[in-house]
Coordinates of C-alpha atoms in Angstrom, one line a residue:
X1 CA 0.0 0.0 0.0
X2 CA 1.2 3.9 -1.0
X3 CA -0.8 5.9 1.3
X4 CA -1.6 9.6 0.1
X5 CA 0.4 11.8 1.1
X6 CA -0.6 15.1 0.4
X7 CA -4.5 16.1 -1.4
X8 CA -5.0 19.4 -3.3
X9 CA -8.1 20.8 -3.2
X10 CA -8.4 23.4 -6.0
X11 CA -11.0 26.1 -5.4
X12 CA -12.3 27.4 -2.3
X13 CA -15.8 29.2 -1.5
X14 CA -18.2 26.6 0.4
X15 CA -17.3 23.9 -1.8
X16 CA -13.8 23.7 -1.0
X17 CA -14.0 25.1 2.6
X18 CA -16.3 22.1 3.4
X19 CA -14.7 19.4 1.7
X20 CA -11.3 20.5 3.5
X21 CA -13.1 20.8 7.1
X22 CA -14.6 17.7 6.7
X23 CA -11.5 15.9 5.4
X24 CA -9.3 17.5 8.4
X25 CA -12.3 16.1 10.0
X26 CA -12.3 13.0 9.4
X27 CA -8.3 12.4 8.7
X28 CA -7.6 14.1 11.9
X29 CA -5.4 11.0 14.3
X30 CA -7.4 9.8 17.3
X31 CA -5.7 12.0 19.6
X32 CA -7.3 14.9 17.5
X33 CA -3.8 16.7 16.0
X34 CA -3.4 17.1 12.6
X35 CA -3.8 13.9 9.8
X36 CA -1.0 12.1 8.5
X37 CA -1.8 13.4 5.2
X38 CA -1.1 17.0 4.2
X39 CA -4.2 18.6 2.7
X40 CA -3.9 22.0 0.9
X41 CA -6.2 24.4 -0.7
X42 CA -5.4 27.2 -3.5
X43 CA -7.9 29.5 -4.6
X44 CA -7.6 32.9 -6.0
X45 CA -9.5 36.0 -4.5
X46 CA -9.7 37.2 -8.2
X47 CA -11.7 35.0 -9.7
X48 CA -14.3 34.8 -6.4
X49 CA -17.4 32.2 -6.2
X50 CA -20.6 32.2 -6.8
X51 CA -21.7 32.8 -3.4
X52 CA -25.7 32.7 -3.4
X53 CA -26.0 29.0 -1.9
X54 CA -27.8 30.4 0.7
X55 CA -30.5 28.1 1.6
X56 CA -29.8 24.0 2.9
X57 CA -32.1 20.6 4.0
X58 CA -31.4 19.2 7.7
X59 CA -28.7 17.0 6.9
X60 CA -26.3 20.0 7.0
X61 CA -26.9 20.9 10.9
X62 CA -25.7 16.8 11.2
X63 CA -22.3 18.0 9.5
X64 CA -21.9 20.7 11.9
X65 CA -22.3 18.4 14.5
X66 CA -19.9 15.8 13.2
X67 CA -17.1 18.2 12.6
X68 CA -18.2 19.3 16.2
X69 CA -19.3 23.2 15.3
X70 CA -21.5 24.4 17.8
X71 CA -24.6 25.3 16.1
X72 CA -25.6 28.5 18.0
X73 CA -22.3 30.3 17.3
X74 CA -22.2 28.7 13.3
X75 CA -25.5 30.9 13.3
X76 CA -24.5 34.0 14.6
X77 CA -21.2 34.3 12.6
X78 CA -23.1 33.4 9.4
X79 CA -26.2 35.8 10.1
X80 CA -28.8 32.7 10.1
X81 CA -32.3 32.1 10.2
X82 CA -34.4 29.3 10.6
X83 CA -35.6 27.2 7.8
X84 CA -39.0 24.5 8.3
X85 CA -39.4 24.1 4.7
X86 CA -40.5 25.9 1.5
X87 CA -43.6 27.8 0.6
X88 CA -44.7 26.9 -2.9
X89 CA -46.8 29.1 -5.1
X90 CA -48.3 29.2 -8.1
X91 CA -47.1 26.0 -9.1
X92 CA -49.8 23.6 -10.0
X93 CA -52.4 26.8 -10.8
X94 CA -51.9 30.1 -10.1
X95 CA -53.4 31.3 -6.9
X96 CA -52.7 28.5 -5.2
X97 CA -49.8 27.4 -2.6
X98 CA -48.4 24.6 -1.1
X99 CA -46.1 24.0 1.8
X100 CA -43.1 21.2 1.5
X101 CA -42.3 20.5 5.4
X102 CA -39.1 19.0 7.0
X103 CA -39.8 16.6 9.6
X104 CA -42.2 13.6 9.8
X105 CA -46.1 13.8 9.7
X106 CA -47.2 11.0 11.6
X107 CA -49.3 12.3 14.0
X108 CA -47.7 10.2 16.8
X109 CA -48.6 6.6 14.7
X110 CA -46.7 4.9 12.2
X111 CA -45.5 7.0 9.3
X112 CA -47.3 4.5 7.1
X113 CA -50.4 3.4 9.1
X114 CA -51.4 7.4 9.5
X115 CA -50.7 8.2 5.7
X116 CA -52.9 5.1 4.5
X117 CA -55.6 6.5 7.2
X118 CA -55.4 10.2 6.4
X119 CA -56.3 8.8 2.2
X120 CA -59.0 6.5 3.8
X121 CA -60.1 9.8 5.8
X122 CA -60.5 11.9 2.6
X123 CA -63.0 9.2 1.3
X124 CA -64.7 9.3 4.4
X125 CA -65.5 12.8 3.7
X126 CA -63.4 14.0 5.9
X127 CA -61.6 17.5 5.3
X128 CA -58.3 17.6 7.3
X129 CA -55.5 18.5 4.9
X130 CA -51.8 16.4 4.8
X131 CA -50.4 19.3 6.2
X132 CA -52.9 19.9 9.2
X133 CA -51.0 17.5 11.1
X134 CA -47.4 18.6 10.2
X135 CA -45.6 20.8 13.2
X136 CA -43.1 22.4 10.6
X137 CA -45.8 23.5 8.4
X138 CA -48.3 24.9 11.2
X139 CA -44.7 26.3 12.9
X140 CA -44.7 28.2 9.4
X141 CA -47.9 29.3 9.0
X142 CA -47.9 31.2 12.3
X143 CA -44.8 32.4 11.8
X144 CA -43.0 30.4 14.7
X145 CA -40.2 28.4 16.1
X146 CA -38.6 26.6 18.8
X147 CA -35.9 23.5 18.2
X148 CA -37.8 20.6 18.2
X149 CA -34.8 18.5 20.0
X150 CA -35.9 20.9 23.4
X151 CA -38.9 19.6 23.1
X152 CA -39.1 15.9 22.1
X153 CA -41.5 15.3 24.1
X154 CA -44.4 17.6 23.0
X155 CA -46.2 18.4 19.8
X156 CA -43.3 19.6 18.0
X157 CA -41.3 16.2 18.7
X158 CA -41.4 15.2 14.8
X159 CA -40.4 18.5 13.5
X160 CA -36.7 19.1 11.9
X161 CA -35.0 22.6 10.4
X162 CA -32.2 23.8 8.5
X163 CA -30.9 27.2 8.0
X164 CA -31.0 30.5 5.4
X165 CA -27.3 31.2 6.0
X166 CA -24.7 33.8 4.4
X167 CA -22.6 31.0 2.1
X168 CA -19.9 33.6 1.6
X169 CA -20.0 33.5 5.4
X170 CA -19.9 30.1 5.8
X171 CA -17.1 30.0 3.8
X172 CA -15.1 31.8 6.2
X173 CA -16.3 30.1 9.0
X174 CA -15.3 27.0 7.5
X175 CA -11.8 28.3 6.5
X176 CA -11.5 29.3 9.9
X177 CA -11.8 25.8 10.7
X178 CA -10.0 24.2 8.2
X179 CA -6.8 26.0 9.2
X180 CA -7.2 25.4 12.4
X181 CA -6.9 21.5 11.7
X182 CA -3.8 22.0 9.7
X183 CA -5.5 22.7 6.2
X184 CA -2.4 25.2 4.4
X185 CA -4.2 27.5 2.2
X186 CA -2.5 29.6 -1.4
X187 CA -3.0 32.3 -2.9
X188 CA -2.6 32.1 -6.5
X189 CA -4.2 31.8 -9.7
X190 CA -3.9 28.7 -11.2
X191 CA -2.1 29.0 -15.1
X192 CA -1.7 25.3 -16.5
X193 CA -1.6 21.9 -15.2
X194 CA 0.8 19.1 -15.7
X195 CA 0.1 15.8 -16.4
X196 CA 1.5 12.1 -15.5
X197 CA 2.2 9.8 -17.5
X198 CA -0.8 7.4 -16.7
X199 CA -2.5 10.7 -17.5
X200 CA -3.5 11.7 -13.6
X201 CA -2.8 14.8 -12.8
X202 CA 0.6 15.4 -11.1
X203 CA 1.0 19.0 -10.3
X204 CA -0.5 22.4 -11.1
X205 CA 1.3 25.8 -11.7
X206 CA 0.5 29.5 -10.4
X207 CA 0.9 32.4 -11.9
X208 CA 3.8 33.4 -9.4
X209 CA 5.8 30.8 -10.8
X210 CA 4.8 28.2 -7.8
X211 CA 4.2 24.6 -8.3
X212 CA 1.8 22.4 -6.0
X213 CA 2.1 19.1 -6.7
X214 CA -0.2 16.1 -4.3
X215 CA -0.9 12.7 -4.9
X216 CA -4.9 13.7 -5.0
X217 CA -6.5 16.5 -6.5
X218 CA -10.3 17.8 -5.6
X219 CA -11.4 20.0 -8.2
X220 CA -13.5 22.5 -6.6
X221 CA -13.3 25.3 -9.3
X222 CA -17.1 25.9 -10.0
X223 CA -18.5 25.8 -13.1
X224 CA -15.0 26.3 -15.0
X225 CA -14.3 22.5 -14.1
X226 CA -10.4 22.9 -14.3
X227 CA -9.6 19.5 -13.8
X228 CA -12.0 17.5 -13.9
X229 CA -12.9 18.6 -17.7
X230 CA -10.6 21.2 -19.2
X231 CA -8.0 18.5 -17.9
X232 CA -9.0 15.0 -17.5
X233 CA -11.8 15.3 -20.3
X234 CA -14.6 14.1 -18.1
X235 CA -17.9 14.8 -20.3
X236 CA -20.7 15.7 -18.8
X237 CA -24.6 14.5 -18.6
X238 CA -26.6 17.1 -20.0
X239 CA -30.5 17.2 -18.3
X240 CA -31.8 20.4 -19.6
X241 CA -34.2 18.2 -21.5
X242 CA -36.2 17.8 -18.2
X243 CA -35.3 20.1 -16.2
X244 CA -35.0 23.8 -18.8
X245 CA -34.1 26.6 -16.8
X246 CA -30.4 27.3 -17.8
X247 CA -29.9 30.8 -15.6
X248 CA -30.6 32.3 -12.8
X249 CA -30.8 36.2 -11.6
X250 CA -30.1 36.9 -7.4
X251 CA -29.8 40.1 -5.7
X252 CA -30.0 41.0 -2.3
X253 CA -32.4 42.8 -0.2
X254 CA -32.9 44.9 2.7
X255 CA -35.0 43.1 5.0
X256 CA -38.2 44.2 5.1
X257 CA -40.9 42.7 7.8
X258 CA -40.9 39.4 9.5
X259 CA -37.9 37.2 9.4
X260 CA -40.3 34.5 7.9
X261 CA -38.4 30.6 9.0
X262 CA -39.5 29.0 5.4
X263 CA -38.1 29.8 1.9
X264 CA -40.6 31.1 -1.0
X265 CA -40.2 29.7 -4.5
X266 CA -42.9 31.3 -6.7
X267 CA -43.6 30.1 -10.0
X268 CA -43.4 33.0 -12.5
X269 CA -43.7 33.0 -16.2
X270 CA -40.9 31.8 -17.6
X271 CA -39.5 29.6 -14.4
X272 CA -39.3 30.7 -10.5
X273 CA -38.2 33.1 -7.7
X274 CA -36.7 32.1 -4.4
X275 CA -37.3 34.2 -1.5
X276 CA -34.6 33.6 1.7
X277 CA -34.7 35.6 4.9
X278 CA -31.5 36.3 6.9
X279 CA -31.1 38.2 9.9
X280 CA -29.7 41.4 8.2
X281 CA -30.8 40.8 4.4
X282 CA -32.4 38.4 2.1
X283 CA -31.6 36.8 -0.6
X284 CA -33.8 36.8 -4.0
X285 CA -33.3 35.3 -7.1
X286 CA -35.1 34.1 -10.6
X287 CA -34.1 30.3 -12.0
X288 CA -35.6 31.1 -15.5
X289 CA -34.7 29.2 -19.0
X290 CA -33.2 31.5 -21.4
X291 CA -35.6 30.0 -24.4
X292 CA -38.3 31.8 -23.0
X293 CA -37.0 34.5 -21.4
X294 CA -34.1 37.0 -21.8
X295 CA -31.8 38.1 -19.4
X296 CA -33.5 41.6 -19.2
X297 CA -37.0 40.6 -18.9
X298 CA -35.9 38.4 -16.0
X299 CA -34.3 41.1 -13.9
X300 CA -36.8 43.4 -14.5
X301 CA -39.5 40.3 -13.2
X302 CA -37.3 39.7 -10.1
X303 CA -37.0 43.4 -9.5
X304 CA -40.5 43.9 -9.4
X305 CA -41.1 40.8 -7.1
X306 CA -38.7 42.1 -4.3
X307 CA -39.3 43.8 -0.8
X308 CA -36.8 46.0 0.0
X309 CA -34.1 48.0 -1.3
X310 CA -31.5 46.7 -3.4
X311 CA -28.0 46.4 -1.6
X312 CA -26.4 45.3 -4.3
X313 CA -26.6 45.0 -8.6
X314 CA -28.5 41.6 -9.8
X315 CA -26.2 39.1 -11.3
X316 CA -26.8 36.5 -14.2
X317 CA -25.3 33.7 -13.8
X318 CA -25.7 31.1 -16.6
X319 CA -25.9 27.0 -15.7
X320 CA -26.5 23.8 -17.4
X321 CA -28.6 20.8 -15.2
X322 CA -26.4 17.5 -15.4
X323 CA -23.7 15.6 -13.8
X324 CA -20.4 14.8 -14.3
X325 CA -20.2 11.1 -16.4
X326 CA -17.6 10.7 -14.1
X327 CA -17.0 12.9 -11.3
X328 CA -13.7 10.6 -10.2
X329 CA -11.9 10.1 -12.7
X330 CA -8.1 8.6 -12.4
X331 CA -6.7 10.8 -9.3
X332 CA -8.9 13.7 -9.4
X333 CA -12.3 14.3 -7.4
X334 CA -15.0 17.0 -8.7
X335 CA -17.0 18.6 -5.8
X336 CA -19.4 21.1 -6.0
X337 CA -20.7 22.7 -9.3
X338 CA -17.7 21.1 -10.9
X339 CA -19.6 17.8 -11.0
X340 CA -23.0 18.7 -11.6
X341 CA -25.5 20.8 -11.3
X342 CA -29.4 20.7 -10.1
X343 CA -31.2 23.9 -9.8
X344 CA -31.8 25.4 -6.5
X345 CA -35.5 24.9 -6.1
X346 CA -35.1 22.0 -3.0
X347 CA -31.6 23.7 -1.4
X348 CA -29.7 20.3 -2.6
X349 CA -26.4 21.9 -3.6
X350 CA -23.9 21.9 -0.6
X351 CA -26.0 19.1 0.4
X352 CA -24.2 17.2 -2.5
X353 CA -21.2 18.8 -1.5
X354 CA -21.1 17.3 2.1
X355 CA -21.9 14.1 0.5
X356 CA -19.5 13.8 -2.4
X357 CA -17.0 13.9 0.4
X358 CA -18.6 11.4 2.6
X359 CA -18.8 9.0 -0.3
X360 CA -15.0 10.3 -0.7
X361 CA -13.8 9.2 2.9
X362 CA -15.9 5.8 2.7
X363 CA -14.1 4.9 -0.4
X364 CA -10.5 6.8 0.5
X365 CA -7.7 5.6 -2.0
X366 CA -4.1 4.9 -1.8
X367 CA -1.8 6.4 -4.2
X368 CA -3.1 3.6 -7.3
X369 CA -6.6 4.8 -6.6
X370 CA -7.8 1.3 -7.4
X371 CA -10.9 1.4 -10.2
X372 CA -13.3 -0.6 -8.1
X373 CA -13.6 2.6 -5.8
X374 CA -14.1 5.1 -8.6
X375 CA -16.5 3.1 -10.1
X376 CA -18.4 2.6 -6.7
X377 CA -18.2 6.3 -5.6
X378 CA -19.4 7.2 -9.7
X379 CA -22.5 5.0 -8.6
X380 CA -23.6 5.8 -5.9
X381 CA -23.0 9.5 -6.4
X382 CA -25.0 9.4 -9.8
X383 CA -27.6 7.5 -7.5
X384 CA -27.6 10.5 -5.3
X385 CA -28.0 13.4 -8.2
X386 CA -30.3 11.6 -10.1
X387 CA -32.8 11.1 -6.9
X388 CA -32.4 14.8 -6.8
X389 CA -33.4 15.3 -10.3
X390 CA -36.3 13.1 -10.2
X391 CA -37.8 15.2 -6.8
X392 CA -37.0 19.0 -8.9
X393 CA -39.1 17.6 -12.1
X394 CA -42.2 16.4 -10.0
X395 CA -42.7 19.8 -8.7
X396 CA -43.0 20.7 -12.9
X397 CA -44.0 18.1 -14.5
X398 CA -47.4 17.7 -12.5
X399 CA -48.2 21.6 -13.8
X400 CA -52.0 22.3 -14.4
X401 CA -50.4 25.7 -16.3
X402 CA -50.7 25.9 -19.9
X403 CA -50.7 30.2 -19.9
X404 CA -46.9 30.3 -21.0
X405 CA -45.0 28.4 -23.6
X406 CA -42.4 27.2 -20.6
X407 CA -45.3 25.8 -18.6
X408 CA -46.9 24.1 -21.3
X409 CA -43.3 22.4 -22.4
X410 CA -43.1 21.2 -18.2
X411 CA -46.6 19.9 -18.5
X412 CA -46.5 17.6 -21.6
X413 CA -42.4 16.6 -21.2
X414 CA -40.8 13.3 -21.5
X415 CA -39.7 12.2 -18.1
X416 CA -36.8 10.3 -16.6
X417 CA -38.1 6.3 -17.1
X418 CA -37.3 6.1 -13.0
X419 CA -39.7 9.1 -12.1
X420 CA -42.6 8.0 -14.5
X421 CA -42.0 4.4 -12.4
X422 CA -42.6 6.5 -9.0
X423 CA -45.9 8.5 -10.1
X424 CA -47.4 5.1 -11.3
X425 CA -46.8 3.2 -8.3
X426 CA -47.6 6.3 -6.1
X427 CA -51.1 6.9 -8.0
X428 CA -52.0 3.1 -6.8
X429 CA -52.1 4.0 -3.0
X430 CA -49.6 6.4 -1.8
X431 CA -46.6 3.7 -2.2
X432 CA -42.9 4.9 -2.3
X433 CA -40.5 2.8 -4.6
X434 CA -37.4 1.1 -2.1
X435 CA -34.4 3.6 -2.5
X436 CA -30.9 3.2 -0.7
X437 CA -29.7 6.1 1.5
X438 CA -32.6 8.0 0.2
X439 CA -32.6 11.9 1.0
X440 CA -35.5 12.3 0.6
X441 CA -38.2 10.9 2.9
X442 CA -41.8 9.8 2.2
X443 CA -43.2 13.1 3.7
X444 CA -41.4 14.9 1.0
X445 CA -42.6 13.2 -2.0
X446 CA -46.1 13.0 -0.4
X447 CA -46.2 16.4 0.0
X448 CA -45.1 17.7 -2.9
X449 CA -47.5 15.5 -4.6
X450 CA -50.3 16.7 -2.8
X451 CA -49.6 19.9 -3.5
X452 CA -49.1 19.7 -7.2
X453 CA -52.1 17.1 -7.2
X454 CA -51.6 13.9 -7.3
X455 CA -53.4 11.8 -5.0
X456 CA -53.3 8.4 -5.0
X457 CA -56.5 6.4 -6.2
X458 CA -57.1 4.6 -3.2
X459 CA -55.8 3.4 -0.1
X460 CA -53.8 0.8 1.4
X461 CA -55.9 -2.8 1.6
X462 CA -54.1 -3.5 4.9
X463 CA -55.7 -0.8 6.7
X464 CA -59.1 -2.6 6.1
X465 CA -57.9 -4.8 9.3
X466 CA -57.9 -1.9 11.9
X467 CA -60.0 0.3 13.5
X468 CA -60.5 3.1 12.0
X469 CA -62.7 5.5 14.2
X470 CA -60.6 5.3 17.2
X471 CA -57.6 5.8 15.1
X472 CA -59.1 9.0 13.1
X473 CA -60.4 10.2 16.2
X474 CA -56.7 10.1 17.8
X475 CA -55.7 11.9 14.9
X476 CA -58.2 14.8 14.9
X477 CA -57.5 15.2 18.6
X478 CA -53.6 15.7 17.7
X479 CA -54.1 18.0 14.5
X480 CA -56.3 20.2 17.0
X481 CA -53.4 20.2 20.1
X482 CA -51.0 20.9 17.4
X483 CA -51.9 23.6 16.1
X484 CA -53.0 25.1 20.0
X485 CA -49.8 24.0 21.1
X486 CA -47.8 26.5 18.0
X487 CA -49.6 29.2 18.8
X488 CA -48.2 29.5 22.3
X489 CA -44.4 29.0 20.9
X490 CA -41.8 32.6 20.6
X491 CA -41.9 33.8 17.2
X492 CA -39.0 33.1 14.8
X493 CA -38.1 36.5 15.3
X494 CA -38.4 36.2 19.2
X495 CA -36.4 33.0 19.2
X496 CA -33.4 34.4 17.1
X497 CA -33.3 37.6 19.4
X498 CA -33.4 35.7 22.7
X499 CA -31.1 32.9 21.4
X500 CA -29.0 33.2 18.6
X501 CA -28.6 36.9 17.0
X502 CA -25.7 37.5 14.4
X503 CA -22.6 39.2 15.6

């Protein structure tokens, strides 16, 4: 065995700050000093990042707590609000909104047992809606918030979060970290790269003159893709053919109003607008496909669907949806935007960032980097983006809009083979195909098809067997203490001042 030696992680911004904390992390020797192998990261103030990441899913408070960051401070250095989920409008028809939750909705039972009761409910002609019994969603509604782990034992016991955070922050933050553990970061713009023989990369060159050379390189450059493509030649997936939005549009805002603890993605014309609150500003932005729509017409839509002042110019930037065909390839790693993209509409992108790496560490290489574990990390990851993609295009491809040639195109679209699977086991009774290491959970799916929906045609046989009345009546009684028991918890607001205000 040739153990690595040294990694070079090339890029910084969130993608490259997280993939060297958690890799410090999870390198570090048990007596927590610095790992045995020398990780570096160079990245060049002049060529920036993107920077307007700024919403994630729960998973990322559970890598905060693995590399051992306590969560209160993480949120005041990186201006933080709450998240419960995200506010959908206009997405099925226009006029009408939806709410996708974190958390379970269960109503104390089992997850399937109360889902195959609520659908027998609705053809009892009963009128509760999916989302009456969610604690994230009513938390929302009201416009409150209180962390569900403080109280386990209550109402709010199923609920989860995430955060609306600063990503240029958290970048910091997370160099901060990184250092700490012995990460050595460079200045310097990178000018060519040199090649081995076997074709693996062996060193790359600055502009100064400097040469960095590593047995394992993590190409965290963004969109330009410096090694992984421009380098290696890894080609690239293209999914624009479901998912068309190929640009987006973000400015920031003053803040203006309630600090609401949900993002807002409203469907517009020619795509969507997100809507995320932080404690000193909030972030906007229009995903919108350029077929439809030009660049002009789009910042003058998002400017008119702001609150606020404008603090700073809006920014284009242009993307294509796909993934990497191989995001390892011989003895370079792509992480971040260098290995795919999925539009921002469910908050998935560091969330694919954290767990490029995690697939990274379970398959860690020697110096051969042997092709079993590429081919088992190209897997699984592909697994991973693809589950993504399948989620994004059921919140467009179960449209009821026909007023705009982009809506119409989403409505009547060929799908991924795997999705059209789901919606035709799902319209049966509710039923959720077997996925490994899913991310997303049954209450996801269910709710988004709800809202966009599709119902399934009946329920579950098995329920036949049990009794319904006492069970419905349970349920009503906790849909009713719920919602009684949210109205007495501090506002987001309240909660933020009193617990965790920015610095």
């Amino acid at each position: 065995m040739k153990p690595l030696q040294k990694i070079l992680i090339v890029g910084g911004g969130t993608a490259g700050w997280i993939a060297a904390s958690i890799l410090s992390k999870q390198l570090e020797k048990t007596d927590g000093s610095a790992p045995s192998v020398q990780i570096q990261l160079v990245e060049s103030e002049e060529i920036g990042t993107i920077g307007v990441g700024e919403s994630t899913i729960p998973p990322f408070l559970e890598m905060l707590t693995n590399l051992e960051i306590n969560e209160q401070e993480f949120i005041k250095y990186t201006q933080a609000s709450f998240k419960l989920g995200i506010q959908f409008t206009d997405w099925r028809v226009k006029g009408e909104s939806y709410f996708h939750p974190f958390g379970t909705i269960s109503a104390g039972m089992k997850e399937f047992t109360f889902y195959q009761m609520w659908l027998k409910s609705l053809h009892q002609g009963e009128s509760l809606g999916l989302q009456d019994f969610s604690p994230c969603n009513l938390m929302a509604k009201h416009g409150r918030f209180y962390l569900p782990q403080l109280a386990d034992k209550t109402a709010i016991g199923e609920a989860r979060y995430a955060l609306h955070l600063d990503a240029k922050l958290v970048a910091q933050y997370l160099r901060n970290y990184a250092e700490a553990k012995g990460v050595q970061r460079t200045e310097g713009k990178i000018m060519s790269v040199v090649q081995r023989d076997d074709g693996g990369i062996a060193k790359v060159v600055l502009r100064s003159g400097e040469e960095i050379s590593a047995d394992f390189f993590i190409d965290c450059s963004g969109f330009h893709a410096l090694l992984i493509e421009k380098t290696l030649g890894a080609s690239y997936c293209d999914w624009t053919q479901y998912l068309p939005c190929d640009r987006a549009v973000a400015v920031q805002t003053e803040n203006v109003g309630d600090t609401t603890p949900y993002t807002r993605a409203t469907a517009r014309d020619h795509g969507w607008t997100w809507r995320i609150p932080l404690q000193k500003r909030t972030g906007n932005g229009y995903v919108y496909s350029s077929c439809y729509c030009s660049d002009d017409e789009a910042i003058n839509t998002l400017m008119g669907a702001v609150d606020g002042k404008a603090l700073i110019e809006p920014r284009v930037i242009p993307f294509k949806t796909g993934v990497r065909n191989e995001i390892w390839k011989k003895n370079c790693l792509a992480i971040g935007l260098a290995s795919g993209f999925i539009e921002p509409l469910e908050s998935t992108a560091i969330h694919l960032v954290v767990r490029g790496i995690i697939h990274f560490v379970r398959n860690f290489p020697d110096q051969d980097c042997d092709a079993a574990l590429i081919r088992n990390y190209n897997r699984g990851m592909t697994r991973e983006y693809e589950e993504i993609r399948d989620f994004i295009v059921l919140h467009y491809c179960l449209t009821e809009r026909e007023d705009t040639p982009f809506w119409r195109y989403c409505k009547t679209m060929e799908l991924p083979e795997s999705l059209q699977d789901f919606i035709d086991y799902f319209k049966v009774h509710g039923g959720l195909p077997e996925m490994i290491d899913a991310l997303f959970h049954p209450v996801s799916w269910r709710s988004v098809c709800e809202g966009m929906g599709l119902r399934p045609q009946k329920y579950s046989p098995v329920i036949e067997e049990m009794n319904y009345a006492d069970l419905y009546g349970g349920m009503h009684r906790y849909a009713i203490a719920l919602e009684t028991f949210v109205k007495k918890l501090p506002t987001h607001d309240q909660f933020i001042r009193d617990n965790c205000s920015a610095f």
